[in-house]
Amino acid sequence: MRLLCLARRLYNPRRLASKHIIGSIAPQPPSLFAPKPELKRHFFGAFRQPFVRTCHTTPAKPPFFSSGNSTCYEIINFDNYVDTLREKSQLDVSQFVGIIQKANDFGSGDEAMLFLDECCVKPNKDLVFLVIWELRDQWKLAYLLFKWGEKCKCLEENTWCLMIWILGNHGKFSTAWSLIRDLLQMSTNIQEAVLVMIDRYAAANNAGKAIQTFQIMEKFSMSPDQRILLTFLNTLCKHGFIEEAEEFMFINKKLFPLEIDGFNIILNGWCNIMVDVFEAKRIWREMSKCCIEPNGTSYTHMISCFSKVRNLFDSLRLYDEMQKRGWVPSLEVYNSLIYVLTCENCVKEALKILDKVKHIGLRPDSSTYNLMIRPLCESSKLGEARSILALMEEDNISPTIETYHAFLAGASLEGTIEVLNSMKRAEVGPNRDTFLLILDSFLKLKQPENALKIWAEMKQYEVVPQSAHYSLLVGGLVESRLFSQARELYSEMKSGGILDDPGLLKFLELPTGPRGQRDVRDPKHTKKGKPSKHPVHRVIRSEKGRR
């Protein structure tokens, strides 16, 4: 209640709609991690932006808060299954992967299958699954091994689902459907396989096909139950099709009665995936219209949403209401409150929430402390962020890679090197995402020289640059008009055998003129090897005038 009174004093509708209290914080004394005032919140800022289903060269941002009980309706988690198999088996997967790579040299599938038969490797279900997982980026080799495992009768249901998942990743849906038909002929339950297909259609931005796949389940003698429906809705929401999931739920309410679990999945989509407060409030009202009372999960999602948009007043109001209705707040709720209190310059109150979490028997995790460190680093309060880091280590909680990434936001070149060395000593990186983050930071600060210095440092940390690194740096160098360095990096990428990123196609013909103008005989403006007539252009007109 005392926190709610504090929120009322801090509450200002105009302020919440525009600027946050964090903007008026007094500057900190300069230090080794001295931030640059012109740095925008480009790394953690995406946390408050709408979900976009596009590819970027910058690393994906980890979610600040979990998605509640929606994980109960996930499809097969192949990562966890792979970890389980690796723990219980001592299989030499890498050696067998090398053998499969050699099979790629044969001209026909029969020859490749014969080669595998004679490779003196005794297959089993676990080995076949793990090797297919290692080959998930090379679907043809994975499919070859899958057919060989089928021939040797070394396939289990999860292996079929994994192969369908890989084929869906590469857009080979017709081949994936052929595997589902094979499962039908074997009188095998294909519910999980169809759910994997739905997931891959949604991941491929094809919600219509995903919905059609769910609707034809009855043709396969399957009557979807409530769990299947909730898994389907959760899959659509996870990939950003929340409106489609909501519409489907209401249209089919006669077949599947409206329940709190379905509403919570939609609410989780608006609160934690899209982070749309307006739509989240609308769903909250729809629940009331349908005479469905919110439960603890509902309050958890709403508090998470309000905290992500830094609405302290409504976060604490719902927290107070949640307790009055008898719902026990989870660690996720307290993490949300800790984050929004820290963002609103109420660090003392956030520490009191942390003490309360310990007092009631909940154990804070690394995300609890990271949710204090991140906003403090973003607001240049590095001294307070280091004190939270020290408190984290006192509680025997090791910093994660996200902890160090927070300290990288706005750090100088010297400070960046210091953080990288700390990560290496703690054996939590740095990894490829770390350097994507640093390069993106320096390029947005218009400091390409520091980006090139960090590029040279990557080798010291045994990080091999990939296409995303080249694409990011080449693009930044071109924007800074450092064309010679950009061409050199592009040539290095090509000589290293790295495949072209689609975003690099525009750098195939870099400007060559004294002012960055393209030559008239640019291949983009030629026809059958002869110069074509240039479109009207201001630079061309000025040259004609001079002639």
Coordinates of C-alpha atoms in Angstrom, one line a residue:
M1 CA 0.0 0.0 0.0
R2 CA 2.9 2.4 0.8
L3 CA 4.4 1.7 -2.6
L4 CA 1.0 2.5 -4.2
C5 CA 0.9 5.9 -2.4
L6 CA 4.4 6.5 -3.7
A7 CA 3.3 5.8 -7.2
R8 CA 0.3 8.2 -6.9
R9 CA 2.8 11.0 -5.9
L10 CA 5.0 10.2 -8.9
Y11 CA 2.1 9.7 -11.2
N12 CA 1.7 12.4 -13.9
P13 CA -0.4 11.4 -17.0
R14 CA 1.5 13.9 -19.3
R15 CA 4.8 12.6 -18.1
L16 CA 3.9 8.9 -18.6
A17 CA 2.8 9.7 -22.1
S18 CA 6.0 11.3 -23.1
K19 CA 9.2 11.4 -21.0
H20 CA 10.2 9.3 -18.1
I21 CA 11.7 10.5 -14.8
I22 CA 14.9 8.8 -15.8
G23 CA 15.6 11.6 -18.2
S24 CA 16.1 14.2 -15.5
I25 CA 18.8 12.2 -13.6
A26 CA 21.9 14.2 -12.7
P27 CA 25.0 13.1 -14.6
Q28 CA 27.5 10.8 -12.9
P29 CA 31.2 11.5 -12.5
P30 CA 33.3 10.3 -15.4
S31 CA 34.7 6.8 -15.2
L32 CA 36.3 4.2 -17.4
F33 CA 32.9 3.3 -18.7
A34 CA 32.1 6.9 -19.5
P35 CA 28.9 6.9 -21.6
K36 CA 28.4 9.1 -24.6
P37 CA 25.4 11.5 -24.1
E38 CA 24.3 11.1 -27.7
L39 CA 23.9 7.3 -27.5
K40 CA 20.3 6.2 -28.0
R41 CA 18.8 3.2 -26.3
H42 CA 19.1 1.1 -29.5
F43 CA 19.9 -2.2 -27.8
F44 CA 17.4 -2.5 -25.0
G45 CA 15.0 0.0 -26.7
A46 CA 13.5 -2.8 -28.8
F47 CA 12.1 -4.2 -25.6
R48 CA 9.3 -1.6 -25.7
Q49 CA 8.7 -1.7 -29.5
P50 CA 6.1 -3.7 -31.3
F51 CA 7.0 -7.2 -32.6
V52 CA 8.3 -7.3 -36.1
R53 CA 8.8 -10.5 -38.1
T54 CA 11.9 -9.4 -40.0
C55 CA 15.5 -10.4 -39.9
H56 CA 18.2 -8.0 -38.6
T57 CA 22.0 -8.1 -38.4
T58 CA 21.9 -7.0 -34.8
P59 CA 21.6 -9.8 -32.2
A60 CA 18.2 -10.8 -30.9
K61 CA 17.3 -9.2 -27.5
P62 CA 16.5 -11.7 -24.7
P63 CA 13.1 -11.2 -23.1
F64 CA 13.1 -9.2 -19.9
F65 CA 10.4 -11.3 -18.3
S66 CA 9.1 -14.8 -19.0
S67 CA 5.8 -15.5 -20.7
G68 CA 4.1 -17.0 -17.7
N69 CA 2.4 -20.4 -18.1
S70 CA 2.3 -20.2 -21.9
T71 CA 5.3 -22.5 -22.0
C72 CA 2.8 -25.3 -21.0
Y73 CA 1.5 -25.1 -24.6
E74 CA 4.8 -25.1 -26.5
I75 CA 5.6 -27.7 -29.1
I76 CA 8.6 -30.1 -28.7
N77 CA 11.6 -28.2 -27.3
F78 CA 14.3 -29.7 -29.4
D79 CA 17.1 -27.8 -27.6
N80 CA 16.2 -29.4 -24.3
Y81 CA 15.8 -32.8 -25.8
V82 CA 19.2 -32.6 -27.4
D83 CA 20.8 -31.5 -24.1
T84 CA 19.1 -34.5 -22.4
L85 CA 20.5 -36.9 -25.0
R86 CA 24.0 -35.5 -24.8
E87 CA 24.0 -35.9 -21.0
K88 CA 23.0 -39.5 -21.0
S89 CA 25.0 -40.7 -24.0
Q90 CA 28.7 -40.6 -25.0
L91 CA 28.2 -40.7 -28.7
D92 CA 30.9 -39.4 -31.1
V93 CA 28.5 -37.2 -33.1
S94 CA 31.2 -35.0 -34.7
Q95 CA 32.9 -38.1 -36.3
F96 CA 29.6 -39.3 -37.8
V97 CA 28.8 -35.8 -39.1
G98 CA 32.1 -35.9 -41.0
I99 CA 31.1 -39.2 -42.6
I100 CA 27.7 -37.8 -43.6
Q101 CA 29.5 -34.8 -45.2
K102 CA 31.4 -37.2 -47.4
A103 CA 28.2 -38.7 -48.6
N104 CA 27.3 -35.4 -50.2
D105 CA 29.9 -36.0 -52.9
F106 CA 28.0 -38.9 -54.5
G107 CA 25.8 -38.2 -57.5
S108 CA 22.8 -40.2 -56.5
G109 CA 20.9 -41.0 -53.4
D110 CA 21.4 -44.7 -53.9
E111 CA 25.1 -44.4 -53.9
A112 CA 25.1 -42.2 -50.8
M113 CA 22.9 -44.8 -49.0
L114 CA 25.3 -47.6 -50.0
F115 CA 28.2 -45.5 -48.7
L116 CA 26.4 -45.1 -45.3
D117 CA 25.7 -48.8 -45.2
E118 CA 29.4 -49.5 -45.6
C119 CA 30.7 -46.8 -43.2
C120 CA 31.0 -49.3 -40.3
V121 CA 28.9 -47.1 -38.0
K122 CA 26.2 -48.9 -36.0
P123 CA 23.2 -46.5 -35.9
N124 CA 20.8 -46.1 -33.0
K125 CA 17.9 -43.8 -32.3
D126 CA 19.9 -41.3 -30.2
L127 CA 22.8 -41.1 -32.7
V128 CA 20.5 -40.5 -35.6
F129 CA 18.6 -37.7 -33.8
L130 CA 21.7 -35.9 -32.6
V131 CA 23.4 -36.0 -36.1
I132 CA 20.2 -34.8 -37.8
W133 CA 20.2 -31.9 -35.3
E134 CA 23.8 -31.0 -36.1
L135 CA 22.9 -31.0 -39.8
R136 CA 19.8 -28.9 -39.4
D137 CA 21.2 -26.1 -41.5
Q138 CA 21.9 -28.6 -44.4
W139 CA 18.5 -30.0 -45.0
K140 CA 19.5 -32.3 -47.9
L141 CA 22.2 -34.1 -45.8
A142 CA 19.8 -34.2 -42.8
Y143 CA 17.1 -35.8 -45.0
L144 CA 19.6 -38.3 -46.4
L145 CA 20.5 -39.4 -42.9
F146 CA 16.8 -39.5 -42.0
K147 CA 16.0 -41.9 -44.9
W148 CA 19.0 -44.0 -43.9
G149 CA 17.7 -44.1 -40.3
E150 CA 14.3 -45.1 -41.5
K151 CA 15.9 -47.9 -43.6
C152 CA 17.7 -49.1 -40.4
K153 CA 14.6 -48.7 -38.3
C154 CA 16.3 -46.2 -36.0
L155 CA 13.7 -43.5 -35.9
E156 CA 11.5 -42.4 -33.1
E157 CA 8.6 -40.0 -33.0
N158 CA 10.7 -37.0 -32.0
T159 CA 13.1 -37.7 -35.0
W160 CA 10.1 -37.5 -37.4
C161 CA 9.0 -34.2 -35.8
L162 CA 12.6 -32.8 -36.0
M163 CA 12.9 -33.6 -39.7
I164 CA 9.5 -31.9 -40.3
W165 CA 10.8 -28.9 -38.4
I166 CA 14.0 -28.7 -40.4
L167 CA 12.1 -29.1 -43.7
G168 CA 9.7 -26.3 -42.6
N169 CA 12.7 -24.1 -41.8
H170 CA 13.9 -24.4 -45.4
G171 CA 10.5 -24.0 -46.9
K172 CA 10.2 -27.6 -48.0
F173 CA 6.6 -28.0 -46.9
S174 CA 5.6 -30.5 -49.6
T175 CA 8.4 -32.9 -48.5
A176 CA 7.3 -32.4 -44.8
W177 CA 3.7 -33.3 -45.7
S178 CA 5.0 -36.5 -47.3
L179 CA 6.5 -37.5 -44.0
I180 CA 3.2 -36.8 -42.3
R181 CA 1.4 -39.1 -44.8
D182 CA 4.0 -41.8 -44.1
L183 CA 3.3 -41.5 -40.4
L184 CA -0.5 -41.9 -41.1
Q185 CA 0.2 -45.1 -43.1
M186 CA 2.1 -46.4 -40.1
S187 CA -0.9 -45.7 -37.9
T188 CA 1.1 -43.3 -35.7
N189 CA -0.3 -40.4 -33.7
I190 CA 0.6 -37.4 -35.8
Q191 CA -0.7 -34.6 -33.5
E192 CA 2.8 -33.4 -32.5
A193 CA 3.9 -33.6 -36.2
V194 CA 1.0 -31.5 -37.3
L195 CA 1.6 -29.0 -34.5
V196 CA 5.2 -28.7 -35.7
M197 CA 4.0 -28.0 -39.2
I198 CA 1.7 -25.3 -37.9
D199 CA 4.6 -23.8 -36.0
R200 CA 6.8 -23.7 -39.1
Y201 CA 4.0 -22.1 -41.2
A202 CA 3.6 -19.4 -38.7
A203 CA 7.3 -18.9 -38.5
A204 CA 7.3 -18.5 -42.3
N205 CA 4.8 -15.7 -42.0
N206 CA 2.0 -17.8 -43.4
A207 CA -0.8 -17.7 -40.8
G208 CA -3.4 -18.7 -43.3
K209 CA -1.7 -22.1 -44.0
A210 CA -1.2 -22.5 -40.2
I211 CA -4.9 -22.1 -39.6
Q212 CA -5.8 -24.4 -42.5
T213 CA -3.5 -27.1 -41.1
F214 CA -5.3 -26.9 -37.8
Q215 CA -8.7 -27.1 -39.5
I216 CA -7.9 -30.2 -41.5
M217 CA -6.8 -32.2 -38.4
E218 CA -10.2 -33.9 -38.4
K219 CA -9.4 -35.3 -41.9
F220 CA -6.7 -37.2 -40.2
S221 CA -9.2 -38.7 -37.7
M222 CA -8.0 -36.3 -35.0
S223 CA -10.4 -34.3 -32.9
P224 CA -8.5 -31.4 -31.5
D225 CA -9.0 -31.1 -27.7
Q226 CA -8.6 -28.0 -25.5
R227 CA -4.9 -28.6 -25.1
I228 CA -4.3 -28.8 -28.9
L229 CA -6.4 -25.6 -29.3
L230 CA -4.4 -23.7 -26.7
T231 CA -1.1 -24.9 -28.2
F232 CA -2.3 -23.7 -31.6
L233 CA -3.3 -20.3 -30.2
N234 CA 0.0 -20.0 -28.4
T235 CA 1.9 -20.8 -31.6
L236 CA 0.1 -18.1 -33.5
C237 CA 0.8 -15.5 -30.8
K238 CA 4.4 -16.5 -30.4
H239 CA 5.0 -15.6 -34.0
G240 CA 3.1 -12.3 -33.8
F241 CA -0.3 -13.4 -35.2
I242 CA -2.2 -12.3 -32.1
E243 CA -5.2 -10.8 -33.9
E244 CA -5.6 -14.0 -35.9
A245 CA -5.4 -16.1 -32.8
E246 CA -8.0 -14.0 -31.0
E247 CA -10.4 -14.0 -33.9
F248 CA -10.1 -17.8 -34.2
M249 CA -10.8 -18.3 -30.5
F250 CA -14.0 -16.2 -30.7
I251 CA -15.2 -17.7 -33.9
N252 CA -14.9 -21.3 -32.5
K253 CA -16.3 -20.6 -29.1
K254 CA -19.2 -23.0 -29.7
L255 CA -16.8 -25.8 -30.4
F256 CA -14.2 -24.7 -27.8
P257 CA -15.9 -22.8 -24.9
L258 CA -14.1 -19.6 -23.8
E259 CA -11.9 -20.2 -20.8
I260 CA -9.4 -18.2 -18.8
D261 CA -6.4 -20.2 -20.3
G262 CA -7.3 -19.1 -23.8
F263 CA -7.7 -15.5 -22.8
N264 CA -4.3 -15.6 -20.9
I265 CA -2.6 -16.8 -24.1
I266 CA -4.0 -13.8 -26.0
L267 CA -3.2 -11.5 -23.1
N268 CA 0.4 -12.8 -23.0
G269 CA 0.7 -12.1 -26.7
W270 CA -0.3 -8.4 -26.3
C271 CA 1.5 -7.9 -23.0
N272 CA 4.8 -9.7 -23.6
I273 CA 5.2 -10.2 -27.4
M274 CA 3.7 -7.0 -28.9
V275 CA 3.8 -5.0 -25.6
D276 CA 0.6 -3.1 -26.6
V277 CA -1.0 -1.7 -23.5
F278 CA -4.1 -0.5 -25.4
E279 CA -4.9 -4.0 -26.7
A280 CA -4.0 -5.6 -23.4
K281 CA -6.6 -3.4 -21.7
R282 CA -9.2 -4.3 -24.4
I283 CA -8.7 -8.0 -23.7
W284 CA -9.0 -7.4 -20.0
R285 CA -12.4 -5.8 -20.7
E286 CA -13.4 -8.6 -23.0
M287 CA -12.8 -11.1 -20.2
S288 CA -15.2 -9.1 -18.0
K289 CA -17.8 -9.1 -20.8
C290 CA -17.6 -12.9 -21.1
C291 CA -17.9 -13.2 -17.3
I292 CA -14.4 -14.7 -16.9
E293 CA -12.5 -13.4 -13.9
P294 CA -8.7 -12.9 -14.2
N295 CA -6.5 -15.2 -12.3
G296 CA -2.9 -14.9 -11.1
T297 CA -1.5 -15.5 -14.5
S298 CA -3.7 -12.7 -15.9
Y299 CA -2.4 -10.2 -13.3
T300 CA 1.2 -11.4 -14.0
H301 CA 0.9 -10.6 -17.7
M302 CA -0.7 -7.2 -17.1
I303 CA 1.8 -6.1 -14.5
S304 CA 4.6 -7.2 -16.8
C305 CA 3.1 -5.1 -19.6
F306 CA 2.7 -2.0 -17.5
S307 CA 6.3 -2.3 -16.2
K308 CA 7.7 -2.7 -19.7
V309 CA 6.2 0.6 -20.7
R310 CA 7.5 2.1 -17.4
N311 CA 4.0 2.7 -16.0
L312 CA 4.7 2.6 -12.3
F313 CA 1.3 3.6 -11.1
D314 CA -0.7 0.9 -12.9
S315 CA 1.9 -1.7 -12.1
L316 CA 1.6 -1.1 -8.4
R317 CA -2.2 -0.7 -8.6
L318 CA -2.6 -4.1 -10.2
Y319 CA -0.1 -5.6 -7.7
D320 CA -2.2 -4.3 -4.8
E321 CA -5.4 -5.6 -6.4
M322 CA -3.9 -9.0 -7.1
Q323 CA -3.1 -9.4 -3.4
K324 CA -6.5 -8.3 -2.3
R325 CA -8.1 -10.9 -4.6
G326 CA -6.0 -13.7 -2.9
W327 CA -3.5 -14.3 -5.7
V328 CA 0.0 -14.9 -4.6
P329 CA 2.5 -12.9 -6.6
S330 CA 5.2 -14.9 -8.3
L331 CA 8.9 -14.0 -8.8
E332 CA 8.0 -12.8 -12.2
V333 CA 5.7 -10.2 -10.7
Y334 CA 8.4 -9.0 -8.3
N335 CA 10.9 -8.8 -11.1
S336 CA 8.5 -6.6 -13.0
L337 CA 8.1 -4.3 -10.0
I338 CA 11.9 -4.2 -9.4
Y339 CA 12.4 -3.1 -13.1
V340 CA 9.8 -0.4 -13.2
L341 CA 10.9 1.0 -9.8
T342 CA 14.5 1.2 -10.9
C343 CA 13.5 2.9 -14.2
E344 CA 11.5 5.5 -12.3
N345 CA 14.5 6.3 -10.1
C346 CA 13.1 4.5 -7.0
V347 CA 16.2 2.3 -6.4
K348 CA 15.7 2.1 -2.6
E349 CA 12.1 0.8 -3.1
A350 CA 13.4 -1.7 -5.6
L351 CA 15.9 -3.0 -3.1
K352 CA 13.1 -3.3 -0.5
I353 CA 11.2 -5.4 -3.0
L354 CA 14.3 -7.5 -3.4
D355 CA 14.6 -8.0 0.4
K356 CA 10.9 -8.9 0.5
V357 CA 11.4 -11.6 -2.2
K358 CA 14.2 -13.1 0.0
H359 CA 12.1 -12.9 3.1
I360 CA 9.0 -14.7 1.7
G361 CA 11.2 -17.6 0.5
L362 CA 11.5 -16.8 -3.2
R363 CA 15.1 -17.0 -4.5
P364 CA 16.0 -14.2 -6.8
D365 CA 17.7 -15.2 -10.0
S366 CA 20.2 -13.5 -12.4
S367 CA 17.3 -11.8 -14.2
T368 CA 16.2 -10.1 -11.0
Y369 CA 19.5 -8.3 -10.7
N370 CA 19.8 -7.7 -14.4
L371 CA 16.5 -5.9 -14.4
M372 CA 18.1 -3.4 -12.0
I373 CA 21.5 -3.2 -13.7
R374 CA 20.2 -2.6 -17.2
P375 CA 18.1 0.6 -16.6
L376 CA 20.9 1.9 -14.3
C377 CA 23.5 1.5 -17.1
E378 CA 21.1 3.0 -19.7
S379 CA 20.7 6.0 -17.5
S380 CA 24.5 6.3 -17.0
K381 CA 24.3 5.4 -13.3
L382 CA 27.3 3.1 -13.5
G383 CA 28.3 3.4 -9.9
E384 CA 24.9 2.1 -8.7
A385 CA 24.9 -0.6 -11.3
R386 CA 28.3 -1.8 -10.0
S387 CA 26.9 -1.9 -6.5
I388 CA 24.0 -4.1 -7.7
L389 CA 26.5 -6.3 -9.4
A390 CA 28.4 -6.6 -6.1
L391 CA 25.2 -7.5 -4.3
M392 CA 24.5 -10.1 -6.9
E393 CA 27.8 -11.8 -6.3
E394 CA 27.3 -11.6 -2.5
D395 CA 24.1 -13.6 -3.0
N396 CA 26.2 -16.3 -4.9
I397 CA 24.5 -15.5 -8.2
S398 CA 26.9 -15.4 -11.1
P399 CA 26.6 -12.6 -13.6
T400 CA 25.4 -13.8 -17.0
I401 CA 26.3 -12.6 -20.5
E402 CA 23.3 -10.2 -20.4
T403 CA 24.8 -8.6 -17.3
Y404 CA 28.0 -7.7 -19.1
H405 CA 26.0 -6.7 -22.2
A406 CA 24.3 -4.1 -20.0
F407 CA 27.6 -2.5 -19.1
L408 CA 28.6 -2.4 -22.7
A409 CA 25.8 0.1 -23.5
G410 CA 27.5 3.5 -24.1
A411 CA 31.0 2.3 -22.9
S412 CA 34.1 3.9 -24.3
L413 CA 36.6 1.9 -26.3
E414 CA 38.8 1.4 -23.1
G415 CA 35.7 0.5 -21.1
T416 CA 34.6 -1.9 -23.8
I417 CA 37.9 -3.7 -23.7
E418 CA 37.7 -3.9 -19.9
V419 CA 34.2 -5.5 -20.0
L420 CA 35.4 -8.0 -22.7
N421 CA 38.3 -9.0 -20.5
S422 CA 36.0 -9.4 -17.5
M423 CA 33.7 -11.6 -19.6
K424 CA 36.6 -13.8 -20.6
R425 CA 37.8 -14.2 -17.0
A426 CA 34.3 -15.1 -15.9
E427 CA 34.0 -17.6 -18.8
V428 CA 30.7 -16.2 -20.0
G429 CA 31.8 -15.0 -23.4
P430 CA 32.2 -12.8 -25.3
N431 CA 30.4 -14.4 -28.2
R432 CA 29.3 -13.3 -31.6
D433 CA 26.3 -11.4 -30.3
T434 CA 28.6 -9.5 -28.0
F435 CA 30.6 -8.1 -30.9
L436 CA 27.5 -7.4 -33.0
L437 CA 26.3 -5.3 -30.1
I438 CA 29.6 -3.4 -29.8
L439 CA 29.9 -2.8 -33.5
D440 CA 26.3 -1.6 -33.7
S441 CA 27.0 0.8 -30.8
F442 CA 30.1 2.4 -32.2
L443 CA 28.6 2.7 -35.7
K444 CA 25.5 4.5 -34.3
L445 CA 27.8 6.8 -32.4
K446 CA 29.5 7.6 -35.7
Q447 CA 32.8 6.2 -34.5
P448 CA 33.8 3.8 -37.3
E449 CA 37.5 3.9 -36.3
N450 CA 36.6 2.3 -32.9
A451 CA 34.4 -0.2 -34.7
L452 CA 37.5 -1.2 -36.8
K453 CA 39.6 -1.5 -33.7
I454 CA 37.1 -3.8 -32.1
W455 CA 37.0 -5.8 -35.3
A456 CA 40.7 -6.4 -34.9
E457 CA 40.2 -7.4 -31.3
M458 CA 37.7 -10.2 -32.2
K459 CA 40.5 -12.5 -33.1
Q460 CA 42.0 -12.1 -29.6
Y461 CA 38.8 -13.5 -28.1
E462 CA 38.6 -16.4 -30.6
V463 CA 35.4 -15.1 -32.2
V464 CA 35.1 -15.8 -35.9
P465 CA 33.1 -13.1 -37.8
Q466 CA 30.1 -14.2 -39.7
S467 CA 28.0 -12.7 -42.5
A468 CA 26.0 -10.6 -40.0
H469 CA 29.2 -9.0 -38.7
Y470 CA 30.5 -8.2 -42.2
S471 CA 27.1 -6.8 -43.3
L472 CA 26.8 -4.6 -40.2
L473 CA 30.4 -3.2 -40.5
V474 CA 30.5 -2.8 -44.3
G475 CA 27.2 -0.9 -44.2
G476 CA 28.4 1.3 -41.4
L477 CA 31.7 2.1 -43.2
V478 CA 29.8 3.0 -46.4
E479 CA 27.6 5.3 -44.4
S480 CA 30.7 6.9 -43.0
R481 CA 32.1 7.2 -46.6
L482 CA 35.1 4.9 -45.8
F483 CA 34.7 3.1 -49.1
S484 CA 38.2 1.6 -49.3
Q485 CA 37.9 -0.1 -45.9
A486 CA 34.4 -1.3 -46.9
R487 CA 35.7 -2.8 -50.2
E488 CA 38.6 -4.5 -48.3
L489 CA 36.3 -6.1 -45.8
Y490 CA 33.9 -7.3 -48.5
S491 CA 36.8 -8.9 -50.3
E492 CA 37.9 -10.5 -47.1
M493 CA 34.4 -11.9 -46.6
K494 CA 34.4 -13.3 -50.2
S495 CA 37.9 -14.8 -49.9
G496 CA 36.9 -16.5 -46.6
G497 CA 34.1 -18.4 -48.3
I498 CA 31.3 -16.6 -46.4
L499 CA 28.1 -16.6 -48.4
D500 CA 26.6 -13.3 -49.4
D501 CA 24.1 -11.8 -47.0
P502 CA 21.1 -10.3 -49.0
G503 CA 21.7 -7.0 -47.3
L504 CA 25.2 -6.9 -48.8
L505 CA 24.0 -7.0 -52.4
K506 CA 23.8 -3.2 -52.6
F507 CA 27.5 -3.0 -51.7
L508 CA 28.6 -5.0 -54.7
E509 CA 29.1 -1.8 -56.6
L510 CA 30.4 0.8 -54.2
P511 CA 30.7 4.4 -55.3
T512 CA 34.0 5.2 -57.1
G513 CA 33.7 8.8 -58.1
P514 CA 35.5 11.7 -56.3
R515 CA 32.3 12.5 -54.5
G516 CA 30.9 9.0 -54.2
Q517 CA 29.1 9.2 -57.5
R518 CA 28.6 6.1 -59.5
D519 CA 30.3 5.8 -62.9
V520 CA 27.9 6.2 -65.9
R521 CA 29.0 2.7 -67.0
D522 CA 27.6 1.2 -63.8
P523 CA 26.2 -2.3 -64.6
K524 CA 22.9 -1.2 -63.1
H525 CA 22.6 1.3 -65.9
T526 CA 23.8 -0.7 -68.9
K527 CA 21.9 -2.7 -71.5
K528 CA 23.6 -5.5 -73.4
G529 CA 27.0 -4.2 -72.5
K530 CA 26.3 -0.6 -73.8
P531 CA 25.7 2.4 -71.7
S532 CA 22.0 3.2 -71.3
K533 CA 20.4 6.6 -71.0
H534 CA 20.6 7.9 -67.4
P535 CA 17.5 8.9 -65.6
V536 CA 17.1 12.6 -64.8
H537 CA 19.4 13.3 -61.9
R538 CA 20.5 16.5 -60.3
V539 CA 24.2 15.7 -60.6
I540 CA 23.9 14.7 -64.3
R541 CA 22.1 17.9 -65.1
S542 CA 24.9 20.0 -63.5
E543 CA 27.5 18.1 -65.5
K544 CA 25.6 18.8 -68.7
G545 CA 25.5 22.5 -67.8
R546 CA 29.3 22.6 -67.3
R547 CA 29.9 20.8 -70.6

